[in-house]
XYZ file of C-alpha atoms in Angstrom:
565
model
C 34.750 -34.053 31.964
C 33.434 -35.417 28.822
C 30.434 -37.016 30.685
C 29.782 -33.380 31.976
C 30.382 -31.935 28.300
C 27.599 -34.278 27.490
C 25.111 -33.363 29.520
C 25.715 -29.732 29.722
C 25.518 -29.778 25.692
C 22.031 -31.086 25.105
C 20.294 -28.636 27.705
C 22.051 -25.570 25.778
C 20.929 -27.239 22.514
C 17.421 -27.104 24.459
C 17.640 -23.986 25.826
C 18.690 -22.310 22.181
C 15.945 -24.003 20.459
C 13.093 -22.989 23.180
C 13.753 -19.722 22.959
C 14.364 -20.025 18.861
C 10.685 -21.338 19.129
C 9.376 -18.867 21.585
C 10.693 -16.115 19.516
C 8.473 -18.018 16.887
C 5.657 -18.160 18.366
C 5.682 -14.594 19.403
C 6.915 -13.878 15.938
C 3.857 -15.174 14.505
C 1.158 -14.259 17.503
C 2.400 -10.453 16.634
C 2.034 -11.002 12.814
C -1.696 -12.930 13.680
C -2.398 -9.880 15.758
C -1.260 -7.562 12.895
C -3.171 -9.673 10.069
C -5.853 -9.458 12.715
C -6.027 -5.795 12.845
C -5.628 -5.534 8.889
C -8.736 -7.948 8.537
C -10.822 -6.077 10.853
C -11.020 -2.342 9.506
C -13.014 0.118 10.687
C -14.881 1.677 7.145
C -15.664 4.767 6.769
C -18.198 5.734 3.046
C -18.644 9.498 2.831
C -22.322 8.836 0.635
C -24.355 11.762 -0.800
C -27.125 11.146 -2.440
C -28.446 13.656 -5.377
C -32.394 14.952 -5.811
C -32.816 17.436 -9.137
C -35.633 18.843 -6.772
C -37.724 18.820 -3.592
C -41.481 19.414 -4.066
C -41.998 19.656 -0.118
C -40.281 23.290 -0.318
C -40.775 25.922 -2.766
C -37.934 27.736 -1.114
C -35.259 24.557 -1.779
C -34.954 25.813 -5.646
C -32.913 23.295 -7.996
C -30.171 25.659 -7.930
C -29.877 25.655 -4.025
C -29.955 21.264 -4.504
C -27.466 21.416 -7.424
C -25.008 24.502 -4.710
C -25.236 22.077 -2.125
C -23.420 19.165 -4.070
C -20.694 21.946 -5.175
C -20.224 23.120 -1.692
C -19.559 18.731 -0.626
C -17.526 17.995 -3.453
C -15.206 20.935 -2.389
C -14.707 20.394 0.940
C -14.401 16.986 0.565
C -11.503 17.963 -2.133
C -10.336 19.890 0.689
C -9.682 17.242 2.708
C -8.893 14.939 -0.054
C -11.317 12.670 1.013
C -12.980 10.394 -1.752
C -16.582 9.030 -1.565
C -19.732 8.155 -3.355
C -22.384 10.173 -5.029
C -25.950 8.720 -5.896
C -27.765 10.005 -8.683
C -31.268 10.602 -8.515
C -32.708 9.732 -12.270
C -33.897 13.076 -12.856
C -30.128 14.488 -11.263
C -28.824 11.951 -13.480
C -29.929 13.596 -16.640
C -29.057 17.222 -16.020
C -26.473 18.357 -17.514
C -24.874 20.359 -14.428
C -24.466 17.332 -12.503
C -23.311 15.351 -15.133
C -20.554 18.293 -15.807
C -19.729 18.463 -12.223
C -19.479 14.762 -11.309
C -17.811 13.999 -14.654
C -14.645 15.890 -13.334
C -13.817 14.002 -10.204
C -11.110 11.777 -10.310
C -12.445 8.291 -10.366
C -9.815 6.806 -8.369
C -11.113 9.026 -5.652
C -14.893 9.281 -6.401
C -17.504 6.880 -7.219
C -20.801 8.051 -9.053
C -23.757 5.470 -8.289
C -27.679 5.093 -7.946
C -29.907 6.601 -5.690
C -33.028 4.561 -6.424
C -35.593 6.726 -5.925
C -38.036 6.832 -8.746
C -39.085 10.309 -9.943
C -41.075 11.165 -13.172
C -39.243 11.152 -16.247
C -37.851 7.957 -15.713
C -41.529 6.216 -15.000
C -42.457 7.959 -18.182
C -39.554 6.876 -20.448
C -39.842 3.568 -19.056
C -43.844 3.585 -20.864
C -45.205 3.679 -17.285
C -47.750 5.814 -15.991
C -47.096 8.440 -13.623
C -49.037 8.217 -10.185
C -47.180 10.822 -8.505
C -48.786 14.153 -6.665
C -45.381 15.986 -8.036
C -42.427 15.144 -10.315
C -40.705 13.552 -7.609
C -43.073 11.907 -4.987
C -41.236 10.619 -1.878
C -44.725 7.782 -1.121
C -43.888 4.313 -0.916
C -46.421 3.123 -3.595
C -44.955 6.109 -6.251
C -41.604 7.085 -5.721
C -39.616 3.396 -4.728
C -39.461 0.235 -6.454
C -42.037 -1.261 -4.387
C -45.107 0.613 -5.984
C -44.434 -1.224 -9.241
C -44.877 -4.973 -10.425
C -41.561 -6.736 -10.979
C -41.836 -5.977 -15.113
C -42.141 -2.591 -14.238
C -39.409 -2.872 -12.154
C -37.192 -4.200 -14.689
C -38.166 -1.631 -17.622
C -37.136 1.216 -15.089
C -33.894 -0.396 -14.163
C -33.251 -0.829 -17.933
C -34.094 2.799 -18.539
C -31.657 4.148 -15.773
C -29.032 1.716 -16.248
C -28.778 2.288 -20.148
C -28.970 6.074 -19.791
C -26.112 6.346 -16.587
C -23.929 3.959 -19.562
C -24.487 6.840 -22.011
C -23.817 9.311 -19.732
C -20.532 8.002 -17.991
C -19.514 4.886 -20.317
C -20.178 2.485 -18.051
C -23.155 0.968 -15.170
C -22.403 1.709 -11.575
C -21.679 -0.479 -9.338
C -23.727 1.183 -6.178
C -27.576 1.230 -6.202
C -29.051 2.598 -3.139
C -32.523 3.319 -1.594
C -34.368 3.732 1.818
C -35.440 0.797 1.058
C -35.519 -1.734 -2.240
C -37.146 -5.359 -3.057
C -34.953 -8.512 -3.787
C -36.341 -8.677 -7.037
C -34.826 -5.471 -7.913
C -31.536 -6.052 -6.364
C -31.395 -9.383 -7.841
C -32.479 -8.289 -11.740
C -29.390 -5.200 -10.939
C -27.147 -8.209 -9.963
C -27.915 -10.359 -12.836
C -27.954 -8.001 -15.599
C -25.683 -5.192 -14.875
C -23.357 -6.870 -12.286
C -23.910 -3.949 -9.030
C -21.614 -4.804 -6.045
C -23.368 -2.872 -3.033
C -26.128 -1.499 -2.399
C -27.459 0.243 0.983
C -30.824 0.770 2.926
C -32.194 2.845 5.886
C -31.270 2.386 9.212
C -33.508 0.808 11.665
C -36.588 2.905 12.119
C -40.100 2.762 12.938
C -42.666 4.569 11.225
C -39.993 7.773 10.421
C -41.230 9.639 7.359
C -44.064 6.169 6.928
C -41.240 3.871 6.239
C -40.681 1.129 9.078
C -37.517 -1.126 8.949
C -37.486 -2.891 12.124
C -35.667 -5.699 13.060
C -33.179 -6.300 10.710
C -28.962 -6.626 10.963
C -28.445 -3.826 12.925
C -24.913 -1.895 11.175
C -22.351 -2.996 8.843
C -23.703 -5.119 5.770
C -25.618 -8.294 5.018
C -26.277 -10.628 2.060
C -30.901 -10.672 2.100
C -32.380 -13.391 1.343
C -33.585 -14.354 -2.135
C -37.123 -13.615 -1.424
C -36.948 -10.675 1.093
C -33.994 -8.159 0.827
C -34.360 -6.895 4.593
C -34.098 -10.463 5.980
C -30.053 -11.670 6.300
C -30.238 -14.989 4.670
C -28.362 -17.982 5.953
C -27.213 -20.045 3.348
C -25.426 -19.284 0.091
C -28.004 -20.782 -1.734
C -30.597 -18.500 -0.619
C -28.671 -15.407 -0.709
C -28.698 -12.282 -3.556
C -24.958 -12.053 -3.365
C -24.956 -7.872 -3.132
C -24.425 -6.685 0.244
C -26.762 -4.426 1.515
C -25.034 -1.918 4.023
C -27.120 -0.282 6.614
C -26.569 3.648 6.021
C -26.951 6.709 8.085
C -24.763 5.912 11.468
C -27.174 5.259 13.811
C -26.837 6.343 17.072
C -26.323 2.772 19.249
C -27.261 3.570 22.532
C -30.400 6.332 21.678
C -31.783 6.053 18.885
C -33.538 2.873 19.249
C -35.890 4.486 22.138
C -36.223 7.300 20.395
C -40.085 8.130 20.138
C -41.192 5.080 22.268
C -44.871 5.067 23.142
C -45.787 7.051 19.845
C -45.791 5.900 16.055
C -42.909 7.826 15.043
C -39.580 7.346 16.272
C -37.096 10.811 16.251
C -33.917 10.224 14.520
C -30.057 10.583 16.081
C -27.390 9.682 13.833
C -24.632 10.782 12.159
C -26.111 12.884 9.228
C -25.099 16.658 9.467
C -27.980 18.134 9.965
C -29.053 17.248 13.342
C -28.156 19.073 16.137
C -27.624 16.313 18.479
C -25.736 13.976 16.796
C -23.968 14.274 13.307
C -23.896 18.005 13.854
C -22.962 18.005 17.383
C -18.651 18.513 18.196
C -19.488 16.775 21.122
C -21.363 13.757 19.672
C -19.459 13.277 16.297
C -16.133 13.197 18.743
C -17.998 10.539 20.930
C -19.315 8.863 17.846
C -15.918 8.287 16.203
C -14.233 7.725 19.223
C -16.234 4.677 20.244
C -16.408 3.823 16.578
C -12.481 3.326 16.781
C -12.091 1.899 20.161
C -15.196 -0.322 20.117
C -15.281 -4.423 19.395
C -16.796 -4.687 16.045
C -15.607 -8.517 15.488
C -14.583 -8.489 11.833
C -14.889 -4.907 11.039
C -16.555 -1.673 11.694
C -18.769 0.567 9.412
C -20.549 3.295 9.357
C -21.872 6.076 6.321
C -21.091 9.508 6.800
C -22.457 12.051 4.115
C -26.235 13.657 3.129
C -28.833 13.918 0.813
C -28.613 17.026 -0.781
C -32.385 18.037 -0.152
C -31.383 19.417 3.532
C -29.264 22.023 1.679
C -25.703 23.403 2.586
C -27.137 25.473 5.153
C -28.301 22.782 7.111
C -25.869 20.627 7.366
C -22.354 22.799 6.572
C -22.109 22.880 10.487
C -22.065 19.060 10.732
C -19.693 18.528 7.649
C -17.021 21.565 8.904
C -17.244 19.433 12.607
C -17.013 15.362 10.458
C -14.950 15.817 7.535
C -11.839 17.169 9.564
C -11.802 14.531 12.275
C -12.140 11.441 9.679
C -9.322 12.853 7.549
C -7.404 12.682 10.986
C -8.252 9.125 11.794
C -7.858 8.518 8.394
C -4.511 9.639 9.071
C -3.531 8.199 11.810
C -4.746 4.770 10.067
C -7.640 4.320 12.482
C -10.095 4.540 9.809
C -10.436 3.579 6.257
C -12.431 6.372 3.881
C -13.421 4.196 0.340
C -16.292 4.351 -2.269
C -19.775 2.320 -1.767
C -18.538 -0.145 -4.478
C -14.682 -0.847 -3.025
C -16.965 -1.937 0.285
C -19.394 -4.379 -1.520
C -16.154 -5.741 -3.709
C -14.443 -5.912 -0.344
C -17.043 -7.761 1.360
C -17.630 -9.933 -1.257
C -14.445 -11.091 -1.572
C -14.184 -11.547 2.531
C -17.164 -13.458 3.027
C -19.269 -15.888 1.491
C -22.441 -16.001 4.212
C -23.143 -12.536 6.088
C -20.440 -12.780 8.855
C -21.122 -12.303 12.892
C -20.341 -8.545 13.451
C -20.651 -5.953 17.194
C -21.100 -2.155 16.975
C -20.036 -1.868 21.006
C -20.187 1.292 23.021
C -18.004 1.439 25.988
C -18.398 4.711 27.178
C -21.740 6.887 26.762
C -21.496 10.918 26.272
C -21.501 12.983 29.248
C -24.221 12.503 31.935
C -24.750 8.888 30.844
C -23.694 5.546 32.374
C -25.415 3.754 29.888
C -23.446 0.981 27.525
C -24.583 -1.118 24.665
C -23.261 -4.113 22.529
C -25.244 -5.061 19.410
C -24.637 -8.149 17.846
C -25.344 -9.344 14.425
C -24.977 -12.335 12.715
C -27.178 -14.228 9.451
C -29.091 -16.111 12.632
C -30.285 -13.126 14.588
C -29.227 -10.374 16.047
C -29.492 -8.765 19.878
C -29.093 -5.801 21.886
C -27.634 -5.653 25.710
C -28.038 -2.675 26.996
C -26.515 -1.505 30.721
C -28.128 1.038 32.394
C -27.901 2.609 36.564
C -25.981 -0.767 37.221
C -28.217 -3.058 35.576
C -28.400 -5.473 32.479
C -31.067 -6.274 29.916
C -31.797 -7.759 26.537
C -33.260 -4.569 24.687
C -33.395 -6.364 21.532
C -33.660 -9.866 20.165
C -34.566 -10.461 16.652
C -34.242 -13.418 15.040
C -33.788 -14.115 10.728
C -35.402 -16.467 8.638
C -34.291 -16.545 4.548
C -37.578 -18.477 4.099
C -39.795 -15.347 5.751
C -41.173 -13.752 2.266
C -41.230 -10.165 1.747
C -44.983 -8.943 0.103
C -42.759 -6.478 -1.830
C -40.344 -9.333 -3.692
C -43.363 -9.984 -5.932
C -46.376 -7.740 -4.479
C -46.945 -3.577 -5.087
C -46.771 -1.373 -2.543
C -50.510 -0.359 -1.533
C -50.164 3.213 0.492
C -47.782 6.179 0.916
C -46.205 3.607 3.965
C -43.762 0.534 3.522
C -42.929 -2.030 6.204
C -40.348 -4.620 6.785
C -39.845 -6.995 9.913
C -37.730 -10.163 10.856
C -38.956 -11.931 13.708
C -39.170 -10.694 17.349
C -38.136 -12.472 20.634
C -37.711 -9.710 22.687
C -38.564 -6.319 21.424
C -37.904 -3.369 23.729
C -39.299 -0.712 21.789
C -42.677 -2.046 20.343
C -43.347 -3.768 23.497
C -42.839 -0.714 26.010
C -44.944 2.323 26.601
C -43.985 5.424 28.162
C -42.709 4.416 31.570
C -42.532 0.882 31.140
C -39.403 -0.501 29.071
C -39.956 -3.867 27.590
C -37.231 -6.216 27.949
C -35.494 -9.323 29.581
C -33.871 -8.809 32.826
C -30.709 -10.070 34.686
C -32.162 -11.164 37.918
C -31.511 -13.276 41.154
C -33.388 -14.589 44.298
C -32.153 -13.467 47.495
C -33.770 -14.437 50.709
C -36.846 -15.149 49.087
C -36.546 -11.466 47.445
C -36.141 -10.653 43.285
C -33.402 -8.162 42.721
C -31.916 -6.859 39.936
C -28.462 -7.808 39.394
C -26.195 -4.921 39.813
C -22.369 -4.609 37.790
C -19.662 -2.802 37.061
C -18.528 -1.659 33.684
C -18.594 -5.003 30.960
C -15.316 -6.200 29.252
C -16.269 -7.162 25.755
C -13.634 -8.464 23.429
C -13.146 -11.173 20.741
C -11.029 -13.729 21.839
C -12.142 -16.070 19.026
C -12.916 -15.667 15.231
C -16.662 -14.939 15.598
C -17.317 -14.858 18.889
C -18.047 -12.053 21.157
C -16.967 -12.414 24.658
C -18.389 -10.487 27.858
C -17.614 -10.407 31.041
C -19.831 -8.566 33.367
C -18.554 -8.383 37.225
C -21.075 -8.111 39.863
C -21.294 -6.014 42.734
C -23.722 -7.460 44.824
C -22.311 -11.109 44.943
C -17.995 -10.480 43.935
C -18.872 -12.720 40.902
C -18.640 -12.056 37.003
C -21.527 -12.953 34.575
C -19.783 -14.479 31.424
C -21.081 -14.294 27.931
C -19.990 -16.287 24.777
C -22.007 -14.975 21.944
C -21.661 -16.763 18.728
C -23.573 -16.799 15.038
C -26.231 -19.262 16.493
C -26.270 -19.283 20.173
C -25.605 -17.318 23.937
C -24.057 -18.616 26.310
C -24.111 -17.787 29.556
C -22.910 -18.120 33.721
C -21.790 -16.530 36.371
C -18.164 -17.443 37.797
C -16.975 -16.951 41.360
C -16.995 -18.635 44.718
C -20.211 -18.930 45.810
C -23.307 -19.967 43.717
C -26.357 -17.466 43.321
C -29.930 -18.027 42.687
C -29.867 -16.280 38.850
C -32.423 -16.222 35.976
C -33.778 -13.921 33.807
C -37.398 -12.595 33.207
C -39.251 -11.246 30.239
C -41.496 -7.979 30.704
C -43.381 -6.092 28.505
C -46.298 -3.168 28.712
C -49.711 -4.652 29.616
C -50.646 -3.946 26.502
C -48.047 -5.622 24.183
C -48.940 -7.646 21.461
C -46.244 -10.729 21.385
C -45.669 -13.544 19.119
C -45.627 -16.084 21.824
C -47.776 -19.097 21.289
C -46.480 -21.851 23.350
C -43.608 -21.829 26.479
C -42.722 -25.152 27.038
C -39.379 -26.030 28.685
C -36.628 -26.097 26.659
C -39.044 -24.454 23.608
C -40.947 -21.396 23.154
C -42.855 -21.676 19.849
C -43.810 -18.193 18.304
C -45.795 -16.764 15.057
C -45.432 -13.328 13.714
C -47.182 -12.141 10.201
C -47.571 -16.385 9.769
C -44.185 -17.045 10.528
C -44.053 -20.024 12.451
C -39.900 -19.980 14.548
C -39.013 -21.133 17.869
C -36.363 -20.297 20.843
C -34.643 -23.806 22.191
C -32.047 -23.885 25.473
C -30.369 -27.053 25.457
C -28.919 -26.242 29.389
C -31.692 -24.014 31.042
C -35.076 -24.258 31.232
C -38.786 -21.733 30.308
C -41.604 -21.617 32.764
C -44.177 -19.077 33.190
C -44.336 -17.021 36.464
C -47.656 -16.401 37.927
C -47.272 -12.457 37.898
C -46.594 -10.266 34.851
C -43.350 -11.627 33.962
C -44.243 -13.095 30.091
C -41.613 -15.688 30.730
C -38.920 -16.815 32.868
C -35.434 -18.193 31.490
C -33.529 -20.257 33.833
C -30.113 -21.590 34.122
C -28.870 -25.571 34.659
C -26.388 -25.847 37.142
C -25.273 -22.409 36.638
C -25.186 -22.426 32.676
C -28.068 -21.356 30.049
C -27.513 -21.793 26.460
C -29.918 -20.256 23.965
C -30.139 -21.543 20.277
C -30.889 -18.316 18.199
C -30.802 -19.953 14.922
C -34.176 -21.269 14.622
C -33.063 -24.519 13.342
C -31.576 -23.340 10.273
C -28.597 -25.171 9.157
């Protein structure tokens, strides 16, 4: 009996203490999933931006600019929803706004820069004015970039000093359409800003072309170029730059292919398809929530006040509503500008890899899209009738100057680029879509490969997983994307002849310079960069395809990171 006592005793003692440590590991795999979800928010900054006029309509009077910020700040009251507000210098030194911006609550409300340069602060700054009116929206008159860096620095002193006077202290939020590291970096220095914000991606919309860059979310720029993600600490201006507006993922990168000017879809109120749409602001949000962002989700919400309340009361009665409700329901955070930039600052140190994924397109569309982001490059997959390309792949370069850092602005237009490795918009024409293609060989035949819906989630701290399954061959194309590199294969029983190609219009002009085969040297603008695959192999097809990637032994790595450390 003892003997049995003995032996029966250790295996409870076992049993008791498995399950004592599989209660604690599920004990702590819930609380990592909790911190998990804590540390990947989904941000919401309600941002508008303040003109004291708009020379491009006589019937937009001041008073209907300075009604239009009333008629926000109330219904955002209404909804007790907090945000930003960027002064315009001339704005800044009304009166009325300062009376009306000087009673919200500032643990609610944030009052910032909107760095836009009109008249009276060129003048009061000893400058010239170059402008056709008081406030002229041209590249080379009314932003930073039309002035030498001293001139830069005596207008950031002039605002700066006069928003102290005005409010008792310097905001922490300086945003523009665009704005030069030298800039950013004398606001950093001197009067210690934590955010600022820039245009979406866009090419050639109202003659200002960003194009290239980290797609959503925020990055730190390099030193030396403030639209290029840097990738060391050293290099970086340590301000993150969020991308504003809410971009529509899936359309509004085609938008206006084949012409000079792309349209614009995103989440400001005053469009009718897409921030003031029902439809599309429920779709927007709704992927917004349920989409992989990686480490967290952001988009701007909010309007300039030069479309007037007219324009964009619609849109604002459909969006401020539906994020108080996700606010809610704790599926969104709402903050200021400046609790962002602290936030981010405090999370990372180097820009961090981030997704904006859509899972489901509006009605009528099968289309899906991932973008991913990280301080090495970013890209674009984009699913379409079945099939799979590259859309997009940029890659980023903190030594890739700016002519703005240091150089003036030389026309009404402004331009900023990283550097291209697959570019679906500038490369296409109407009818033919630039891009690199998911492909196989079948009995001597090219096909497209054809899929199912993708699976994209983050199984690992800064990597984005896909899994695509096939339909043609019952197998499942893998992806591990990570800040430097893709890989890829396809799992299942039987192998298949895979590759992909590279097409473009006939037209194109590309940056390609040398396909060897593991290397594909490039130049853009006198930027020399390269593409490496250390499994996989480049060759050149004797047909139209630019180039041809192919796998080794059913894997192909690509090294994105340009051999930056």
């Amino acid at each position: 009996m003892k003997k049995t006592i003995k032996r029966i005793m250790p295996f409870n003692i076992c049993l008791v203490m498995f399950c004592i440590c599989l209660l604690s590991s599920n004990g702590q795999t819930n609380t990592s999933l909790r911190d998990k979800v804590k540390q990947q928010p989904k941000i919401v900054n309600i941002v508008n931006f303040i003109r004291l006029l708009e020379p491009r309509d006589a019937a937009i009077t001041k008073e209907v600019l300075y009604e239009t910020v009333v008629k926000q700040v109330a219904l955002m009251k209404k909804y007790k929803l907090g945000g930003t507000f960027l002064l315009q210098y001339d704005a800044l030194i009304d009166p009325k706004y300062q009376q009306l911006l000087k009673a919200l609550p500032r643990n609610a409300f944030e009052i910032g820069a909107w760095w836009e340069i009109p008249q009276p602060m060129v003048e009061k700054a000893g400058l010239v004015w170059r402008g056709r009116y008081p406030w002229d929206w041209y590249a080379n008159v009314g932003f930073s970039t039309g002035y030498s860096p001293d001139e830069r620095e005596k207008l950031a002193d002039v605002y700066m000093n006069d928003f102290k006077k005005i409010f008792g202290y310097y905001p922490k939020s300086v945003c523009s359409w665009f704005i030069d590291a030298h800039t950013l970096n004398y606001l950093y220095q001197k009067y210690k800003i934590v955010a600022s914000g820039n245009c979406k991606d866009q090419y050639g919309t109202d003659g200002y072309t960003l194009w290239g860059g980290y797609w959503n979310q925020a990055y730190y720029p390099s030193k030396i170029n403030s639209y290029m993600p840097a990738q060391n600490e050293e290099n970086q201006l340590p301000v993150p730059i969020f991308r504003m507006l809410g971009s529509d993922p899936v359309r509004q990168y085609d938008e206006g292919l084949g012409t000079n000017r792309q349209g614009v879809i995103t989440l400001e109120p005053v469009y009718k398809f897409g921030g003031g749409d029902s439809a599309w602001v429920n779709w927007y949000f709704n992927q917004f929530v349920a989409g992989n962002a990686m480490e967290y989700a952001y988009t701007q919400a909010g309007q300039e006040n030069s479309f007037t309340w007219d324009a964009m009361q619609k849109g604002f009665e459909i969006q401020l509503p539906l994020i108080a409700k996700l606010r809610d329901a704790q599926k969104i955070k709402v903050e200021t500008l400046a609790a962002s930039g602290a936030w981010f600052r405090k999370q990372y140190k180097v820009t961090p890899a981030t997704s904006v994924t859509i899972n489901k397109d509006i009605a009528g569309s099968d289309r899906k899209t991932v973008w991913f982001n990280s301080r090495f490059y970013r890209i674009n997959l984009l699913w379409e009738n079945g099939n799979l390309r590259f859309r997009d792949i940029h890659l980023f370069d903190e030594k890739f100057p700016s002519v703005y850092t240091e150089g003036k602005a030389t026309s009404n237009e402004c331009t900023f680029f990283t550097l291209p490795f697959v570019d679906g918009f500038i490369w296409s024409s109407p009818g033919v879509f630039a891009g690199l293609r998911f492909k196989a060989l079948v009995k001597g035949k090219e096909i497209l490969l054809e899929g199912k819906d993708p699976v994209v989630t983050n199984p690992v701290p800064g990597t984005l997983h896909i899994a695509w399954p096939l339909k043609t061959f019952n197998q499942t194309l893998i992806m591990d994307i990570d800040e430097r590199q893709i890989k890829m294969k396809i799992t299942g029983a039987s192998s298949i002849n895979w590759f992909l190609d590279l097409t473009t219009a006939p037209a194109a002009s590309l940056p390609f310079k040398n396909i060897q085969t593991k290397q594909i040297d490039c130049s853009f603008e006198n930027m020399q960069y390269s593409v490496t695959t250390t499994t996989g192999s480049f060759n050149k097809p004797g047909d139209s395809t630019v180039f041809r990637i192919l796998p080794e032994k059913n894997m192909l790595v690509l090294n994105l990171s340009g051999g930056n450390k």
